[in-house]
Every structure is written in structure tokens, then in C-alpha cells.
PDB file of C-alpha atoms in Angstrom:
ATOM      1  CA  UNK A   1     -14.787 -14.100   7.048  1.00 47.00           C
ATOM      2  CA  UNK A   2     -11.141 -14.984   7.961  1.00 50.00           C
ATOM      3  CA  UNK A   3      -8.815 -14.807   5.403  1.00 67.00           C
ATOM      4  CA  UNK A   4      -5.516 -14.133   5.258  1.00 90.00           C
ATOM      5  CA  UNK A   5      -4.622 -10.590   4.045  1.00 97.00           C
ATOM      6  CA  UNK A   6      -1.742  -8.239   5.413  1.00 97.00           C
ATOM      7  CA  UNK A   7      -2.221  -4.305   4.594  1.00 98.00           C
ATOM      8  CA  UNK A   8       0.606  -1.629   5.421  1.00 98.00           C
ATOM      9  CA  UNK A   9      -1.091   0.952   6.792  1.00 97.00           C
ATOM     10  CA  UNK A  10      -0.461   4.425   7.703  1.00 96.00           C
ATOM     11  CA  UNK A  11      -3.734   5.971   9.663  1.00 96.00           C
ATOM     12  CA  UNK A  12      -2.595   9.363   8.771  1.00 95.00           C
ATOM     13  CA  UNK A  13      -3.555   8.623   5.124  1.00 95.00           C
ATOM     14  CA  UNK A  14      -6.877   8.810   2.997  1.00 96.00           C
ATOM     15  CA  UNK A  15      -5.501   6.346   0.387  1.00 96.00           C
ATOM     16  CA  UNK A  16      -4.485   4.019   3.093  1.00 97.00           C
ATOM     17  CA  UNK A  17      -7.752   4.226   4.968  1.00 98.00           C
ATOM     18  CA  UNK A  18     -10.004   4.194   1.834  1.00 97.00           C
ATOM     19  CA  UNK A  19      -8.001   0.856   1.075  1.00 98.00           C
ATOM     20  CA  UNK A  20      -8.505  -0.712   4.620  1.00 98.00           C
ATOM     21  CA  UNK A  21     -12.495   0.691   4.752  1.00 97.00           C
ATOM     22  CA  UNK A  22     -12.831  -1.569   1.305  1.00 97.00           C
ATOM     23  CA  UNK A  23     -11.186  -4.959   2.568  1.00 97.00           C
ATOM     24  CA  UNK A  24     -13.434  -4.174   5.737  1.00 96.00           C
ATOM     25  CA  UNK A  25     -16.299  -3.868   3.370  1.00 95.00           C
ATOM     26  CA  UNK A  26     -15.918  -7.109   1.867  1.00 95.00           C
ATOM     27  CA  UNK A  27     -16.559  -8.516   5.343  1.00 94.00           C
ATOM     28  CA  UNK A  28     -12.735  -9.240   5.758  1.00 95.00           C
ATOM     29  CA  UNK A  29     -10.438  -8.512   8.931  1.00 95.00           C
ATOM     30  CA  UNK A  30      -7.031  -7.726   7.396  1.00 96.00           C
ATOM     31  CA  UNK A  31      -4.173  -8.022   9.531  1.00 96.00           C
ATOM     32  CA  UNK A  32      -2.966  -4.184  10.011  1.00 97.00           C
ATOM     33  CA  UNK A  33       0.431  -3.201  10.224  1.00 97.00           C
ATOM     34  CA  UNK A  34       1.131   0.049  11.094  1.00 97.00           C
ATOM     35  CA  UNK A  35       4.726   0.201   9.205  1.00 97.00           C
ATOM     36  CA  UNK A  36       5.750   3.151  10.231  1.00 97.00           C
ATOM     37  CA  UNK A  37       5.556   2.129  13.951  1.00 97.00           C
ATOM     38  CA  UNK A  38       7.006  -1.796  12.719  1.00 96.00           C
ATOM     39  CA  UNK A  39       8.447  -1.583   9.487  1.00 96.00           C
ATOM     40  CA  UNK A  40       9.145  -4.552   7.571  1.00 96.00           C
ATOM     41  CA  UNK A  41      12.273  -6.170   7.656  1.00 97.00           C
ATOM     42  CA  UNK A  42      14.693  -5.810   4.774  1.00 98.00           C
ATOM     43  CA  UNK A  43      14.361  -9.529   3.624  1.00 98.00           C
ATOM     44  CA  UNK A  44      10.215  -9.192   3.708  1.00 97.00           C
ATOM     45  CA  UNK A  45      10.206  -5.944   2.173  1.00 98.00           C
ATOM     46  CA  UNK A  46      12.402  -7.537  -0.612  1.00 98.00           C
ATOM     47  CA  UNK A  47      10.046 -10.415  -0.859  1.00 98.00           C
ATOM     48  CA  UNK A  48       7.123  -7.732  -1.196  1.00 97.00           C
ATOM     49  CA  UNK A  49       8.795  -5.915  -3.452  1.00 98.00           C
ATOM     50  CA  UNK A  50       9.246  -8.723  -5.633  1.00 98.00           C
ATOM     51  CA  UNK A  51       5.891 -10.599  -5.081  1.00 97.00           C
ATOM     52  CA  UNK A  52       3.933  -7.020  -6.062  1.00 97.00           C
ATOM     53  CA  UNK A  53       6.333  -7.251  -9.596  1.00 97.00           C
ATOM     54  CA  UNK A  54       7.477  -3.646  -9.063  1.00 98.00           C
ATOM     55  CA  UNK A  55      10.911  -2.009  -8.213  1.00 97.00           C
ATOM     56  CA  UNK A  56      12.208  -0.282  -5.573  1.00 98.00           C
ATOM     57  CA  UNK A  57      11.761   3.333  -7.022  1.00 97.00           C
ATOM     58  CA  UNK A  58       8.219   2.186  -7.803  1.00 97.00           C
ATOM     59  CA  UNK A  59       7.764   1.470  -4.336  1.00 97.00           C
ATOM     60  CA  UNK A  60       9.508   5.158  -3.395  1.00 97.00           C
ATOM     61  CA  UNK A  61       7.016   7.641  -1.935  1.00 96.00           C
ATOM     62  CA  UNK A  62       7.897  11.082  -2.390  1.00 96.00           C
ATOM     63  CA  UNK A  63       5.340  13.653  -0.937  1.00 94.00           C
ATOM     64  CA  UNK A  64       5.728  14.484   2.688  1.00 93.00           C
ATOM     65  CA  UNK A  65       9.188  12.294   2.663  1.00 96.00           C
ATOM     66  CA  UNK A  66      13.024  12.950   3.101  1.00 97.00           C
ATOM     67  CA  UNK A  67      13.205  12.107  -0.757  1.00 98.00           C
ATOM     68  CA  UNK A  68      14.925  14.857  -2.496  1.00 97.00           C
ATOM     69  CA  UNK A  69      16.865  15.780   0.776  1.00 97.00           C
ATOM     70  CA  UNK A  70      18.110  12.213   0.115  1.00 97.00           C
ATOM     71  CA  UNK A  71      18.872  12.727  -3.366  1.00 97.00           C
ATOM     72  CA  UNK A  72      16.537   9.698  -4.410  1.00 98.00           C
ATOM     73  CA  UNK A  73      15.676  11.049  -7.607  1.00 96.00           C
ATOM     74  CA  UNK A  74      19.373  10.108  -8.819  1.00 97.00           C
ATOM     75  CA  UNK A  75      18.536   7.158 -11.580  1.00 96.00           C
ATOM     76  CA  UNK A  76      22.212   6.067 -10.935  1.00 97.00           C
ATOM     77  CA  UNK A  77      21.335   4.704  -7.555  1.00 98.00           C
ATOM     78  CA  UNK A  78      20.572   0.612  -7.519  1.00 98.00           C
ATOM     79  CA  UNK A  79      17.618  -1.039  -6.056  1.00 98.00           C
ATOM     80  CA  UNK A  80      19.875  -1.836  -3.008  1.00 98.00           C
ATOM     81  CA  UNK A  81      20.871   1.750  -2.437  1.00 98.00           C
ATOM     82  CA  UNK A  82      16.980   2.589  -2.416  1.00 98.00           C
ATOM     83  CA  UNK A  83      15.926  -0.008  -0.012  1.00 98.00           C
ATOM     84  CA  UNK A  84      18.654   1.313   2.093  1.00 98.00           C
ATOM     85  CA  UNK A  85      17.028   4.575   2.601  1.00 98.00           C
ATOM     86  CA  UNK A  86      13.096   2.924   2.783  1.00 98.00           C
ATOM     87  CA  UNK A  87      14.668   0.650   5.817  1.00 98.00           C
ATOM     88  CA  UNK A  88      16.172   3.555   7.188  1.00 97.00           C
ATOM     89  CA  UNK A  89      13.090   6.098   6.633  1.00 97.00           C
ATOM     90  CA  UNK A  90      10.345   4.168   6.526  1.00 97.00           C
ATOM     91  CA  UNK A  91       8.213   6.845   5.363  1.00 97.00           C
ATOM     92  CA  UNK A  92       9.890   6.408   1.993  1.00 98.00           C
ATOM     93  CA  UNK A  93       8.099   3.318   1.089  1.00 97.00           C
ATOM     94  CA  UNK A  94       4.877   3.998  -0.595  1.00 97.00           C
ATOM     95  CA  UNK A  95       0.965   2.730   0.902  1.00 96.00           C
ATOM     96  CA  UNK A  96      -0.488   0.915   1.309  1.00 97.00           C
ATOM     97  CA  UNK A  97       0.439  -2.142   0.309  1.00 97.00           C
ATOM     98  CA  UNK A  98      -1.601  -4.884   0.907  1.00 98.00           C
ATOM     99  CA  UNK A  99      -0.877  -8.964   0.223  1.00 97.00           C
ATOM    100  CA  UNK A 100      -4.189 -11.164   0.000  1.00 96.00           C
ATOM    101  CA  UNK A 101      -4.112 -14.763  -1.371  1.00 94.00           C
ATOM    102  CA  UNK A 102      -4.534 -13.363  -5.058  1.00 95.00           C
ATOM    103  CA  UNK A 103      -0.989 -11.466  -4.897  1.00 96.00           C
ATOM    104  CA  UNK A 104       0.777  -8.561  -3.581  1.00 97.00           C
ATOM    105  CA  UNK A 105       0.005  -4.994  -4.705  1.00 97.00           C
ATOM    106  CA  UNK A 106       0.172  -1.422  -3.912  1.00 98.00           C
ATOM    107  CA  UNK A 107      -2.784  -0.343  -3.681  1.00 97.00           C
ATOM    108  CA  UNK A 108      -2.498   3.285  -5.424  1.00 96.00           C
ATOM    109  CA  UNK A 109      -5.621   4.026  -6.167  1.00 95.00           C
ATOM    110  CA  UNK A 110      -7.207   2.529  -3.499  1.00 96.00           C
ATOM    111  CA  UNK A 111      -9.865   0.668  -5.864  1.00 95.00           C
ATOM    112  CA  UNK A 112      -6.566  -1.548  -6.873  1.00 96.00           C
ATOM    113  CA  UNK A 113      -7.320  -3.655  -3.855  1.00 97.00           C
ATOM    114  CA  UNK A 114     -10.430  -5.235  -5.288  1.00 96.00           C
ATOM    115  CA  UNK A 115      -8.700  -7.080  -7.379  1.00 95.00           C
ATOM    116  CA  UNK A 116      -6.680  -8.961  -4.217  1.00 95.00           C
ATOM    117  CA  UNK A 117     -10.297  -9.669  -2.291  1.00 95.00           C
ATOM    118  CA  UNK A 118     -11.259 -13.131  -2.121  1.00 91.00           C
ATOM    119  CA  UNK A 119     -14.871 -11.577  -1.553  1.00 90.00           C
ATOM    120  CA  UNK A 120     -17.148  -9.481  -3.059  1.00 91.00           C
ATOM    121  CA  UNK A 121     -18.253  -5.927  -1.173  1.00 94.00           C
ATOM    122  CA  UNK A 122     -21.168  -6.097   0.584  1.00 93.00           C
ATOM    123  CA  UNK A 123     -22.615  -3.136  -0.549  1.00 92.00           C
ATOM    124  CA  UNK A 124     -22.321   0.698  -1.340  1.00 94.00           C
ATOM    125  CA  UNK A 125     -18.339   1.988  -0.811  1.00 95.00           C
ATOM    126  CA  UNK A 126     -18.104   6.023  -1.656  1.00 95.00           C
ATOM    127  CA  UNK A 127     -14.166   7.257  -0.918  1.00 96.00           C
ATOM    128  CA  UNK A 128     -13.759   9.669   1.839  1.00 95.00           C
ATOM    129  CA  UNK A 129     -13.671  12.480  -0.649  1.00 95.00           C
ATOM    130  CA  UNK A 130     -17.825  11.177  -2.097  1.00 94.00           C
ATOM    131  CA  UNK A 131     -15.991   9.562  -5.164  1.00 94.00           C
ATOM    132  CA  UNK A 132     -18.477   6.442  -5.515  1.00 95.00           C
ATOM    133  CA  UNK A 133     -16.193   3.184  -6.149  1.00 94.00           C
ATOM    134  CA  UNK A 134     -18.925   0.228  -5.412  1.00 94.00           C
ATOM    135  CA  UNK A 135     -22.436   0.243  -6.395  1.00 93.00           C
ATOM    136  CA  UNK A 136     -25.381  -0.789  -3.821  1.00 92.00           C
ATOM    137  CA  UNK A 137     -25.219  -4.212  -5.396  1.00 91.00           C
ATOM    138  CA  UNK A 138     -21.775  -4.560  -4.259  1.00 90.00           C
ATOM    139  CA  UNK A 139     -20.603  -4.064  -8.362  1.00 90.00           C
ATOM    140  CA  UNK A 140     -17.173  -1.761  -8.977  1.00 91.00           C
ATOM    141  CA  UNK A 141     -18.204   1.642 -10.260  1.00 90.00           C
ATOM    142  CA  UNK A 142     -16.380   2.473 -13.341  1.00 81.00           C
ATOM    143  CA  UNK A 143     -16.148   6.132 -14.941  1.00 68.00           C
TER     144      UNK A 143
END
């Protein structure tokens, strides 16, 4: 199936690929974008920012990032301040995020991106940690 759905990727995480693994599972061939090798520019990651219907800091990642070198935590910086630093250390901003006909979202847990699949899984989808997130019949799993 060809459809048109972009995911921001980063290989080096298990969120990330659990998200990608899912779309793949629902017989779909996102478009990957590695951002950390191509970030977005700072006009499309204000549009994504906007289209997901979340704000900067939402978007912030903090584990395994410059953030409290930066300071980030500060509530007194604005939205532009923060995009600053996410165009300037793309590791800041958050994955993955994924945009699929049905909206934009970050996909934190990674289950969030079956609600932006235009198809169904195909079958059985267990996390790489075993956690069991689609059923054989293709049916979210919910604990």
C-alpha cells in the first residue's frame, strides 16, 4: 500500500523503531527521515509543531540531550527561544513523530501511531521489549 506518511526517526531508539515496525505492519512504506542526519527546517518543524496541537516544550526531549546544560527547563523561555535550541540540537526534539493523512502526532507510546494508519495491522505486533500491542487478528491489545 502507498500512502503518504512521513515518520522522524532515530534508529538508535526502541520507541522510534517500535513505531516504524507498526506502520510497516500495516503493510505501509512510510517515508523515513532520519532527523538527526536532516533535520527539519524551522518553518516545517513549526508547521509540525502546530499540526500535532502541542508546544514546543511538549515537543522537548530531555534524556540523553543537552537539555539542562541548556537551561531548557526555565518556564520563562518562549516557544521561539525553544525551537532555537531544537534547530540548533536536533536531538532536543522528541520521536518520533510521524504525519499520516489522519494528522500529525508524536508518537510517545509507540501504540499512538495506530490512530494515524489509514490501515489496519496485518497481524500479531509484540514491542521489542514482548509487550503485546496487536492481537493475531490484527485488533489493538488493551491492558
Amino acid at each position: 500500500m502507498t500512502t503518504d506518511i512521513v515518520i522522524y526517526h532515530n534508529p538508535e531508539c526502541g520507541t522510534s523503531r517500535n513505531t516504524l515496525a507498526m506502520i510497516r505492519n500495516a503493510g505501509i512504506e512510510p517515508h523515513v527521515v532520519e532527523y538527526l542526519k536532516t533535520p527539519p527546517a524551522r518553518a516545517l518543524l513549526e508547521s509540525l509543531i502546530a499540526r500535532a496541537g502541542i508546544s514546543p516544550r511538549k515537543l522537548l526531549r530531555e534524556k540523553g540531550t543537552p537539555y539542562a546544560e541548556l537551561g531548557l527547563d526555565n518556564p520563562e523561555l518562549t516557544d521561539e527561544q525553544l525551537i532555537d535550541a531544537m534547530m540548533e540540537h536536533p536531538i532536543l526534539i522528541n520521536r518520533p513523530l510521524v504525519v499520516s493523512p489522519l494528522g500529525v502526532k508524536l508518537c510517545r507510546p509507540s501504540e499512538e501511531v495506530l490512530d494515524l494508519l489509514p490501515a489496519a495491522q496485518r497481524g500479531a505486533f509484540a514491542k521489542e521489549d514482548g509487550e503485546q500491542v496487536v492481537d493475531a487478528a490484527g485488533n489493538r491489545v488493551t491492558g
